[in-house]
């Protein structure tokens, strides 16, 4: 099956004798004891299994475990490590997961943050107890690109697991397992949900090994699982993912080109621009450059805020990946310890008509 076919058929598991075309939502928390039946919804539920199945196939893995948020999914990976394991993470990454590493696992895990574009820096940070390299590419919010295949080589040589947060790229444009990663993580809240109305996360694994058994145990016993309704909505959203991503990519590319030629713009971060520092690596490992870009406008925080307030079709709100365009000044959201430039706006380009979006930016920047 190709991706559009997987997206529509892989998660549609029908066991109902009425033979519905679409899998019903099974809200029952408990199931009659019977051979092969689920036991209890925290441990397993037919809607969750369907979601896990479609994402396993979309990411070319062996299994997947769904969680109630992207953060809960990432947390389960860190919780599955032995105490005092060392993790190497990128210097630009989703701030909520960075905060987990710094605050929740303080004293429990050792952390180093490195520039993943610099393989020598990565290698020099490897310790005897390094157990995990965590990647995020493209990264949030600077759209930094790391070379998954090369880093997977370093990880393999040193018997270190490689996990990749693939939220920005989606399985439509990038498949880290095919490039050598052991685990893939998504915030399904973003493009996979696609309509800004579901919170969720997932981990997909290349192998069912003892680490995976432990992660499954944490999913079951920790209990940060999505509801059957959320799983149903996500499985429904994923059916249109390949087509939505074509639109997000096309619109984001056009907006990135428009903005990079605009005199009121200092810099555009979008891996699909030839001027982007990671362009050649992105081109070799991604089939498209997805729908998020960041832009530094001329001036400072006040000037950036003024642009946001003048836009009509871009809502000033956090999050990304929905059908509607969103914009936010990231430094304002990340707080005083942020490393993000004050005049940087992160834009999630929606599926509105691109001419409307470009005209809107043109008036807001003038
Ligand atoms: C949003 C996001 C997360 C966190 O996911 P939640 O569903 O909000 O918990 C993790 N990584 C990236 C890249 C994100 O954009």
Short mmCIF file of N, CA and C in Angstrom, two decimals, residues 29-207:
data_model
loop_
_atom_site.label_atom_id
_atom_site.label_comp_id
_atom_site.label_asym_id
_atom_site.label_seq_id
_atom_site.Cartn_x
_atom_site.Cartn_y
_atom_site.Cartn_z
N UNK A 29 -15.40 0.79 29.05
CA UNK A 29 -14.10 0.73 29.72
C UNK A 29 -13.69 -0.71 30.00
N UNK A 30 -14.71 -1.62 30.00
CA UNK A 30 -14.40 -3.00 30.37
C UNK A 30 -15.06 -3.95 29.38
N UNK A 31 -14.51 -5.15 29.27
CA UNK A 31 -14.95 -6.11 28.25
C UNK A 31 -15.17 -7.47 28.89
N UNK A 32 -16.17 -8.18 28.42
CA UNK A 32 -16.44 -9.51 28.95
C UNK A 32 -15.21 -10.40 28.72
N UNK A 33 -14.79 -11.10 29.77
CA UNK A 33 -13.62 -11.98 29.61
C UNK A 33 -13.90 -13.02 28.55
N UNK A 34 -13.06 -13.03 27.55
CA UNK A 34 -13.26 -13.92 26.42
C UNK A 34 -11.93 -14.01 25.68
N UNK A 35 -11.71 -15.10 25.04
CA UNK A 35 -10.47 -15.28 24.28
C UNK A 35 -10.28 -14.10 23.31
N UNK A 36 -9.11 -13.46 23.34
CA UNK A 36 -8.76 -12.36 22.43
C UNK A 36 -9.52 -11.04 22.62
N UNK A 37 -10.42 -10.96 23.59
CA UNK A 37 -11.11 -9.68 23.77
C UNK A 37 -10.23 -8.76 24.61
N UNK A 38 -10.37 -7.42 24.43
CA UNK A 38 -9.64 -6.53 25.33
C UNK A 38 -10.13 -6.75 26.76
N UNK A 39 -9.39 -6.27 27.75
CA UNK A 39 -9.78 -6.50 29.14
C UNK A 39 -10.29 -5.20 29.77
N UNK A 40 -9.51 -4.15 29.59
CA UNK A 40 -9.81 -2.89 30.27
C UNK A 40 -9.23 -1.77 29.40
N UNK A 41 -9.95 -0.67 29.21
CA UNK A 41 -9.56 0.34 28.22
C UNK A 41 -8.22 1.02 28.50
N UNK A 42 -7.82 1.12 29.77
CA UNK A 42 -6.49 1.70 30.01
C UNK A 42 -5.39 0.83 29.39
N UNK A 43 -5.60 -0.49 29.40
CA UNK A 43 -4.61 -1.41 28.84
C UNK A 43 -4.72 -1.51 27.33
N UNK A 44 -5.95 -1.49 26.82
CA UNK A 44 -6.14 -1.61 25.38
C UNK A 44 -7.60 -1.36 25.02
N UNK A 45 -7.80 -0.74 23.87
CA UNK A 45 -9.14 -0.40 23.40
C UNK A 45 -9.13 -0.49 21.88
N UNK A 46 -10.21 -0.97 21.26
CA UNK A 46 -10.20 -1.16 19.81
C UNK A 46 -9.90 0.12 19.02
N UNK A 47 -10.39 1.28 19.48
CA UNK A 47 -10.11 2.53 18.76
C UNK A 47 -8.64 2.92 18.89
N UNK A 48 -8.07 2.65 20.07
CA UNK A 48 -6.64 2.96 20.25
C UNK A 48 -5.79 2.03 19.40
N UNK A 49 -6.18 0.75 19.36
CA UNK A 49 -5.44 -0.21 18.52
C UNK A 49 -5.45 0.21 17.06
N UNK A 50 -6.60 0.72 16.61
CA UNK A 50 -6.71 1.15 15.21
C UNK A 50 -5.77 2.32 14.94
N UNK A 51 -5.74 3.27 15.86
CA UNK A 51 -4.84 4.43 15.72
C UNK A 51 -3.38 3.98 15.71
N UNK A 52 -3.05 3.07 16.64
CA UNK A 52 -1.67 2.59 16.72
C UNK A 52 -1.29 1.82 15.46
N UNK A 53 -2.25 1.11 14.89
CA UNK A 53 -1.96 0.33 13.69
C UNK A 53 -1.68 1.23 12.49
N UNK A 54 -2.51 2.26 12.30
CA UNK A 54 -2.30 3.11 11.13
C UNK A 54 -0.97 3.86 11.25
N UNK A 55 -0.61 4.30 12.46
CA UNK A 55 0.66 5.03 12.58
C UNK A 55 1.86 4.10 12.49
N UNK A 56 1.73 2.86 12.97
CA UNK A 56 2.80 1.88 12.79
C UNK A 56 3.11 1.74 11.30
N UNK A 57 2.05 1.63 10.50
CA UNK A 57 2.28 1.43 9.06
C UNK A 57 2.78 2.70 8.39
N UNK A 58 2.23 3.86 8.78
CA UNK A 58 2.66 5.12 8.14
C UNK A 58 4.14 5.41 8.41
N UNK A 59 4.64 4.94 9.58
CA UNK A 59 6.05 5.20 9.92
C UNK A 59 6.94 3.98 9.71
N UNK A 60 6.44 2.93 9.06
CA UNK A 60 7.24 1.74 8.76
C UNK A 60 7.86 1.12 10.02
N UNK A 61 7.07 1.10 11.12
CA UNK A 61 7.56 0.51 12.36
C UNK A 61 6.97 -0.87 12.59
N UNK A 62 7.22 -1.40 13.83
CA UNK A 62 6.68 -2.71 14.20
C UNK A 62 5.50 -2.56 15.15
N UNK A 63 5.43 -1.43 15.87
CA UNK A 63 4.35 -1.24 16.83
C UNK A 63 4.31 0.23 17.22
N UNK A 64 3.20 0.64 17.84
CA UNK A 64 3.07 2.03 18.27
C UNK A 64 2.28 2.06 19.57
N UNK A 65 2.54 3.09 20.39
CA UNK A 65 1.83 3.26 21.66
C UNK A 65 1.30 4.69 21.71
N UNK A 66 -0.02 4.84 21.84
CA UNK A 66 -0.64 6.17 21.83
C UNK A 66 -0.79 6.70 23.25
N UNK A 67 -0.64 8.01 23.39
CA UNK A 67 -0.70 8.68 24.69
C UNK A 67 -1.66 9.87 24.61
N UNK A 68 -1.93 10.43 25.79
CA UNK A 68 -2.92 11.51 25.87
C UNK A 68 -2.38 12.87 25.42
N UNK A 69 -1.07 12.98 25.21
CA UNK A 69 -0.48 14.21 24.65
C UNK A 69 0.89 13.87 24.10
N UNK A 70 1.45 14.76 23.32
CA UNK A 70 2.81 14.58 22.83
C UNK A 70 3.79 14.54 24.00
N UNK A 71 3.57 15.42 24.97
CA UNK A 71 4.45 15.45 26.13
C UNK A 71 4.42 14.13 26.90
N UNK A 72 3.23 13.55 27.05
CA UNK A 72 3.12 12.27 27.77
C UNK A 72 3.86 11.18 27.00
N UNK A 73 3.82 11.24 25.67
CA UNK A 73 4.53 10.24 24.85
C UNK A 73 6.04 10.35 25.06
N UNK A 74 6.56 11.58 25.00
CA UNK A 74 8.00 11.78 25.19
C UNK A 74 8.41 11.34 26.60
N UNK A 75 7.57 11.69 27.57
CA UNK A 75 7.87 11.37 28.97
C UNK A 75 8.00 9.85 29.15
N UNK A 76 7.16 9.08 28.46
CA UNK A 76 7.21 7.62 28.59
C UNK A 76 8.56 7.09 28.09
N UNK A 77 9.13 7.73 27.07
CA UNK A 77 10.45 7.30 26.58
C UNK A 77 11.49 7.53 27.66
N UNK A 78 11.48 8.72 28.27
CA UNK A 78 12.49 9.03 29.29
C UNK A 78 12.29 8.15 30.53
N UNK A 79 11.02 7.89 30.87
CA UNK A 79 10.74 7.03 32.03
C UNK A 79 11.18 5.60 31.80
N UNK A 80 11.28 5.19 30.53
CA UNK A 80 11.66 3.81 30.23
C UNK A 80 13.17 3.58 30.36
N UNK A 81 13.93 4.66 30.48
CA UNK A 81 15.39 4.53 30.63
C UNK A 81 15.74 4.18 32.08
N UNK A 82 16.87 3.52 32.26
CA UNK A 82 17.35 3.26 33.63
C UNK A 82 17.77 4.59 34.27
N UNK A 83 17.59 4.72 35.59
CA UNK A 83 18.05 5.93 36.28
C UNK A 83 19.54 6.18 35.99
N UNK A 84 19.92 7.45 35.91
CA UNK A 84 21.30 7.90 35.67
C UNK A 84 21.78 7.63 34.24
N UNK A 85 20.84 7.29 33.36
CA UNK A 85 21.21 7.23 31.93
C UNK A 85 21.45 8.66 31.46
N UNK A 86 22.28 8.77 30.42
CA UNK A 86 22.59 10.08 29.84
C UNK A 86 21.85 10.22 28.51
N UNK A 87 21.24 11.39 28.31
CA UNK A 87 20.53 11.68 27.06
C UNK A 87 21.22 12.85 26.37
N UNK A 88 21.36 12.76 25.05
CA UNK A 88 21.82 13.92 24.28
C UNK A 88 20.64 14.44 23.47
N UNK A 89 20.33 15.72 23.68
CA UNK A 89 19.16 16.34 23.04
C UNK A 89 19.61 17.57 22.27
N UNK A 90 18.78 18.04 21.32
CA UNK A 90 19.19 19.19 20.50
C UNK A 90 19.08 20.52 21.25
N UNK A 91 19.90 21.49 20.83
CA UNK A 91 19.86 22.81 21.48
C UNK A 91 18.62 23.60 21.08
N UNK A 92 17.97 23.24 19.97
CA UNK A 92 16.68 23.86 19.64
C UNK A 92 15.66 22.73 19.58
N UNK A 93 14.71 22.76 20.49
CA UNK A 93 13.70 21.69 20.53
C UNK A 93 12.45 22.22 21.19
N UNK A 94 11.36 21.45 21.10
CA UNK A 94 10.09 21.84 21.71
C UNK A 94 10.33 22.14 23.20
N UNK A 95 9.97 23.35 23.61
CA UNK A 95 10.39 23.82 24.94
C UNK A 95 9.77 22.98 26.06
N UNK A 96 8.58 22.39 25.83
CA UNK A 96 7.93 21.59 26.88
C UNK A 96 8.70 20.31 27.17
N UNK A 97 9.31 19.73 26.14
CA UNK A 97 10.08 18.49 26.34
C UNK A 97 11.45 18.83 26.94
N UNK A 98 12.01 19.96 26.51
CA UNK A 98 13.25 20.45 27.14
C UNK A 98 13.03 20.65 28.64
N UNK A 99 11.87 21.20 28.97
CA UNK A 99 11.55 21.46 30.38
C UNK A 99 11.42 20.15 31.17
N UNK A 100 10.84 19.12 30.54
CA UNK A 100 10.79 17.80 31.21
C UNK A 100 12.18 17.34 31.58
N UNK A 101 13.09 17.43 30.58
CA UNK A 101 14.46 16.94 30.82
C UNK A 101 15.13 17.74 31.93
N UNK A 102 14.89 19.05 31.94
CA UNK A 102 15.56 19.90 32.93
C UNK A 102 14.91 19.84 34.31
N UNK A 103 13.60 19.73 34.35
CA UNK A 103 12.90 19.84 35.64
C UNK A 103 12.40 18.49 36.18
N UNK A 104 11.69 17.73 35.34
CA UNK A 104 11.08 16.49 35.84
C UNK A 104 12.15 15.43 36.11
N UNK A 105 13.15 15.37 35.22
CA UNK A 105 14.16 14.32 35.34
C UNK A 105 15.46 14.82 35.98
N UNK A 106 15.39 16.00 36.59
CA UNK A 106 16.56 16.55 37.29
C UNK A 106 16.99 15.58 38.39
N UNK A 107 18.25 15.18 38.39
CA UNK A 107 18.72 14.24 39.40
C UNK A 107 18.44 12.78 39.06
N UNK A 108 17.65 12.54 38.02
CA UNK A 108 17.29 11.16 37.66
C UNK A 108 18.01 10.76 36.36
N UNK A 109 18.03 11.70 35.40
CA UNK A 109 18.73 11.44 34.14
C UNK A 109 19.77 12.55 33.93
N UNK A 110 20.84 12.22 33.19
CA UNK A 110 21.84 13.24 32.85
C UNK A 110 21.54 13.73 31.44
N UNK A 111 21.63 15.05 31.23
CA UNK A 111 21.25 15.62 29.94
C UNK A 111 22.38 16.48 29.38
N UNK A 112 22.62 16.38 28.06
CA UNK A 112 23.47 17.36 27.37
C UNK A 112 22.68 17.88 26.18
N UNK A 113 22.76 19.18 25.94
CA UNK A 113 22.14 19.77 24.76
C UNK A 113 23.25 20.11 23.77
N UNK A 114 23.10 19.66 22.53
CA UNK A 114 24.15 19.94 21.53
C UNK A 114 23.52 20.45 20.24
N UNK A 115 24.38 21.05 19.42
CA UNK A 115 23.97 21.47 18.08
C UNK A 115 24.05 20.23 17.19
N UNK A 116 22.92 19.66 16.84
CA UNK A 116 22.90 18.39 16.11
C UNK A 116 23.44 18.52 14.68
N UNK A 117 23.58 19.76 14.20
CA UNK A 117 24.17 19.95 12.88
C UNK A 117 25.68 19.71 12.94
N UNK A 118 26.23 19.70 14.14
CA UNK A 118 27.66 19.53 14.33
C UNK A 118 27.95 18.12 14.87
N UNK A 119 28.25 17.19 13.96
CA UNK A 119 28.39 15.78 14.33
C UNK A 119 29.56 15.59 15.31
N UNK A 120 30.63 16.39 15.15
CA UNK A 120 31.77 16.26 16.06
C UNK A 120 31.38 16.65 17.49
N UNK A 121 30.56 17.69 17.60
CA UNK A 121 30.08 18.10 18.93
C UNK A 121 29.22 16.99 19.53
N UNK A 122 28.40 16.38 18.69
CA UNK A 122 27.57 15.26 19.16
C UNK A 122 28.46 14.13 19.68
N UNK A 123 29.45 13.73 18.85
CA UNK A 123 30.32 12.60 19.23
C UNK A 123 31.08 12.90 20.52
N UNK A 124 31.54 14.14 20.66
CA UNK A 124 32.35 14.46 21.85
C UNK A 124 31.51 14.51 23.12
N UNK A 125 30.20 14.51 22.99
CA UNK A 125 29.32 14.50 24.17
C UNK A 125 28.88 13.11 24.59
N UNK A 126 29.28 12.09 23.82
CA UNK A 126 28.87 10.72 24.17
C UNK A 126 29.65 10.25 25.40
N UNK A 127 28.92 9.69 26.37
CA UNK A 127 29.54 9.17 27.59
C UNK A 127 29.29 7.66 27.65
N UNK A 128 29.91 7.00 28.63
CA UNK A 128 29.71 5.55 28.77
C UNK A 128 28.24 5.22 29.03
N UNK A 129 27.55 6.13 29.72
CA UNK A 129 26.15 5.85 30.09
C UNK A 129 25.15 6.54 29.16
N UNK A 130 25.60 7.00 27.97
CA UNK A 130 24.66 7.61 27.02
C UNK A 130 23.76 6.52 26.45
N UNK A 131 22.46 6.67 26.67
CA UNK A 131 21.52 5.63 26.26
C UNK A 131 20.58 6.10 25.15
N UNK A 132 20.46 7.43 25.00
CA UNK A 132 19.47 7.94 24.05
C UNK A 132 19.95 9.24 23.41
N UNK A 133 19.80 9.29 22.07
CA UNK A 133 19.93 10.57 21.36
C UNK A 133 18.53 10.95 20.93
N UNK A 134 18.12 12.14 21.31
CA UNK A 134 16.78 12.65 20.98
C UNK A 134 16.94 13.70 19.90
N UNK A 135 16.22 13.51 18.79
CA UNK A 135 16.30 14.47 17.68
C UNK A 135 14.95 15.13 17.47
N UNK A 136 14.99 16.30 16.91
CA UNK A 136 13.76 16.94 16.46
C UNK A 136 14.12 17.66 15.17
N UNK A 137 13.58 17.22 14.05
CA UNK A 137 13.95 17.82 12.76
C UNK A 137 12.79 17.77 11.79
N UNK A 138 12.34 18.91 11.22
CA UNK A 138 12.76 20.27 11.54
C UNK A 138 12.40 20.60 12.99
N UNK A 139 13.19 21.50 13.60
CA UNK A 139 13.01 21.77 15.02
C UNK A 139 12.07 22.96 15.24
N UNK A 140 11.59 23.02 16.46
CA UNK A 140 10.63 24.03 16.87
C UNK A 140 11.34 25.02 17.80
N UNK A 141 11.45 26.31 17.53
CA UNK A 141 10.81 27.01 16.42
C UNK A 141 11.77 27.43 15.31
N UNK A 142 13.06 27.00 15.34
CA UNK A 142 14.02 27.55 14.38
C UNK A 142 14.13 26.73 13.08
N UNK A 143 13.34 25.64 12.99
CA UNK A 143 13.34 24.83 11.77
C UNK A 143 14.74 24.34 11.43
N UNK A 144 15.55 24.04 12.49
CA UNK A 144 16.88 23.50 12.25
C UNK A 144 16.73 22.06 11.73
N UNK A 145 17.67 21.68 10.86
CA UNK A 145 17.62 20.35 10.27
C UNK A 145 18.78 19.54 10.80
N UNK A 146 18.51 18.31 11.26
CA UNK A 146 19.62 17.42 11.57
C UNK A 146 19.58 16.22 10.64
N UNK A 147 20.76 15.70 10.39
CA UNK A 147 20.95 14.63 9.41
C UNK A 147 20.66 13.28 10.10
N UNK A 148 19.46 12.78 9.91
CA UNK A 148 19.02 11.59 10.66
C UNK A 148 19.92 10.39 10.36
N UNK A 149 20.24 10.20 9.07
CA UNK A 149 21.03 9.01 8.68
C UNK A 149 22.43 9.03 9.31
N UNK A 150 23.10 10.18 9.26
CA UNK A 150 24.45 10.25 9.85
C UNK A 150 24.39 10.05 11.36
N UNK A 151 23.41 10.69 11.99
CA UNK A 151 23.31 10.58 13.45
C UNK A 151 22.93 9.15 13.84
N UNK A 152 22.12 8.50 13.02
CA UNK A 152 21.77 7.10 13.29
C UNK A 152 23.02 6.23 13.23
N UNK A 153 23.94 6.58 12.32
CA UNK A 153 25.21 5.85 12.22
C UNK A 153 26.03 5.98 13.50
N UNK A 154 26.11 7.21 14.00
CA UNK A 154 26.85 7.45 15.25
C UNK A 154 26.18 6.69 16.40
N UNK A 155 24.85 6.73 16.43
CA UNK A 155 24.11 6.06 17.50
C UNK A 155 24.37 4.55 17.47
N UNK A 156 24.31 3.98 16.28
CA UNK A 156 24.48 2.52 16.14
C UNK A 156 25.89 2.09 16.57
N UNK A 157 26.90 2.84 16.10
CA UNK A 157 28.29 2.52 16.47
C UNK A 157 28.50 2.51 17.98
N UNK A 158 27.75 3.36 18.66
CA UNK A 158 27.95 3.51 20.12
C UNK A 158 26.87 2.83 20.94
N UNK A 159 26.05 1.99 20.29
CA UNK A 159 24.96 1.26 20.96
C UNK A 159 24.03 2.19 21.74
N UNK A 160 23.66 3.28 21.08
CA UNK A 160 22.76 4.26 21.68
C UNK A 160 21.46 4.26 20.87
N UNK A 161 20.34 4.37 21.58
CA UNK A 161 19.05 4.44 20.88
C UNK A 161 18.85 5.83 20.28
N UNK A 162 18.22 5.87 19.11
CA UNK A 162 17.92 7.17 18.48
C UNK A 162 16.42 7.34 18.38
N UNK A 163 15.92 8.44 18.97
CA UNK A 163 14.49 8.77 18.88
C UNK A 163 14.35 10.08 18.13
N UNK A 164 13.31 10.19 17.32
CA UNK A 164 13.13 11.40 16.52
C UNK A 164 11.71 11.95 16.68
N UNK A 165 11.61 13.19 17.13
CA UNK A 165 10.32 13.88 17.17
C UNK A 165 10.02 14.32 15.73
N UNK A 166 9.03 13.67 15.13
CA UNK A 166 8.73 13.87 13.70
C UNK A 166 7.47 14.72 13.51
N UNK A 167 7.12 15.49 14.56
CA UNK A 167 5.86 16.24 14.54
C UNK A 167 5.78 17.23 13.37
N UNK A 168 6.86 17.97 13.13
CA UNK A 168 6.80 19.00 12.08
C UNK A 168 6.73 18.39 10.68
N UNK A 169 7.45 17.30 10.47
CA UNK A 169 7.53 16.73 9.12
C UNK A 169 6.31 15.88 8.78
N UNK A 170 5.79 15.16 9.76
CA UNK A 170 4.73 14.15 9.59
C UNK A 170 5.25 12.97 8.77
N UNK A 171 4.60 11.80 8.88
CA UNK A 171 5.06 10.64 8.09
C UNK A 171 4.90 10.84 6.58
N UNK A 172 4.16 11.86 6.19
CA UNK A 172 4.00 12.12 4.75
C UNK A 172 5.33 12.57 4.14
N UNK A 173 6.10 13.33 4.91
CA UNK A 173 7.31 13.93 4.35
C UNK A 173 8.61 13.33 4.87
N UNK A 174 8.55 12.60 5.97
CA UNK A 174 9.81 12.07 6.54
C UNK A 174 9.51 10.83 7.36
N UNK A 175 10.31 9.78 7.16
CA UNK A 175 10.15 8.54 7.91
C UNK A 175 11.47 8.19 8.60
N UNK A 176 11.66 8.66 9.83
CA UNK A 176 12.94 8.47 10.52
C UNK A 176 13.36 7.00 10.65
N UNK A 177 12.42 6.07 10.79
CA UNK A 177 12.80 4.66 10.93
C UNK A 177 13.52 4.18 9.67
N UNK A 178 13.06 4.63 8.51
CA UNK A 178 13.72 4.24 7.26
C UNK A 178 15.12 4.85 7.16
N UNK A 179 15.37 5.89 7.95
CA UNK A 179 16.69 6.54 7.94
C UNK A 179 17.56 6.05 9.10
N UNK A 180 17.05 5.08 9.88
CA UNK A 180 17.88 4.48 10.93
C UNK A 180 17.46 4.76 12.36
N UNK A 181 16.41 5.54 12.57
CA UNK A 181 15.98 5.81 13.95
C UNK A 181 15.32 4.57 14.56
N UNK A 182 15.39 4.47 15.91
CA UNK A 182 14.76 3.34 16.61
C UNK A 182 13.34 3.67 17.04
N UNK A 183 13.11 4.95 17.36
CA UNK A 183 11.79 5.38 17.84
C UNK A 183 11.40 6.66 17.11
N UNK A 184 10.10 6.80 16.85
CA UNK A 184 9.58 8.05 16.28
C UNK A 184 8.49 8.55 17.21
N UNK A 185 8.51 9.85 17.46
CA UNK A 185 7.48 10.43 18.32
C UNK A 185 6.72 11.49 17.53
N UNK A 186 5.41 11.56 17.80
CA UNK A 186 4.59 12.65 17.24
C UNK A 186 3.74 13.26 18.34
N UNK A 187 3.61 14.58 18.29
CA UNK A 187 2.47 15.20 18.95
C UNK A 187 1.35 15.09 17.93
N UNK A 188 0.39 14.21 18.19
CA UNK A 188 -0.72 14.03 17.22
C UNK A 188 -1.70 15.20 17.30
N UNK A 189 -1.47 16.07 18.29
CA UNK A 189 -2.23 17.31 18.42
C UNK A 189 -2.09 18.19 17.18
N UNK A 190 -1.00 18.05 16.47
CA UNK A 190 -0.63 18.99 15.42
C UNK A 190 -1.19 18.53 14.06
N UNK A 191 -0.32 18.25 13.07
CA UNK A 191 -0.84 17.95 11.73
C UNK A 191 -1.68 16.67 11.70
N UNK A 192 -1.33 15.68 12.51
CA UNK A 192 -2.07 14.41 12.43
C UNK A 192 -3.53 14.62 12.82
N UNK A 193 -3.75 15.36 13.91
CA UNK A 193 -5.12 15.74 14.27
C UNK A 193 -5.66 16.73 13.25
N UNK A 194 -4.85 17.75 12.99
CA UNK A 194 -5.11 18.63 11.85
C UNK A 194 -6.23 19.65 11.97
N UNK A 195 -7.01 19.61 13.03
CA UNK A 195 -8.16 20.52 13.13
C UNK A 195 -8.20 21.25 14.47
N UNK A 196 -7.08 21.25 15.18
CA UNK A 196 -6.95 21.96 16.47
C UNK A 196 -8.04 21.57 17.47
N UNK A 197 -8.44 20.28 17.46
CA UNK A 197 -9.48 19.87 18.42
C UNK A 197 -9.19 18.53 19.11
N UNK A 198 -7.96 18.05 19.01
CA UNK A 198 -7.59 16.79 19.69
C UNK A 198 -6.20 16.96 20.28
N UNK A 199 -6.01 16.53 21.51
CA UNK A 199 -4.68 16.50 22.12
C UNK A 199 -4.22 15.04 22.13
N UNK A 200 -2.99 14.78 21.71
CA UNK A 200 -2.52 13.40 21.74
C UNK A 200 -1.06 13.27 21.36
N UNK A 201 -0.52 12.09 21.59
CA UNK A 201 0.86 11.80 21.22
C UNK A 201 1.03 10.33 20.92
N UNK A 202 2.13 9.99 20.25
CA UNK A 202 2.37 8.58 19.93
C UNK A 202 3.86 8.31 19.80
N UNK A 203 4.25 7.09 20.15
CA UNK A 203 5.62 6.61 19.91
C UNK A 203 5.50 5.39 18.99
N UNK A 204 6.31 5.38 17.95
CA UNK A 204 6.36 4.23 17.04
C UNK A 204 7.75 3.62 17.18
N UNK A 205 7.83 2.29 17.20
CA UNK A 205 9.12 1.62 17.38
C UNK A 205 9.51 0.80 16.16
N UNK A 206 10.84 0.76 15.95
CA UNK A 206 11.38 -0.06 14.86
C UNK A 206 11.35 -1.53 15.25
N UNK A 207 11.51 -1.80 16.57
CA UNK A 207 11.58 -3.19 17.03
C UNK A 207 10.78 -3.39 18.30
#
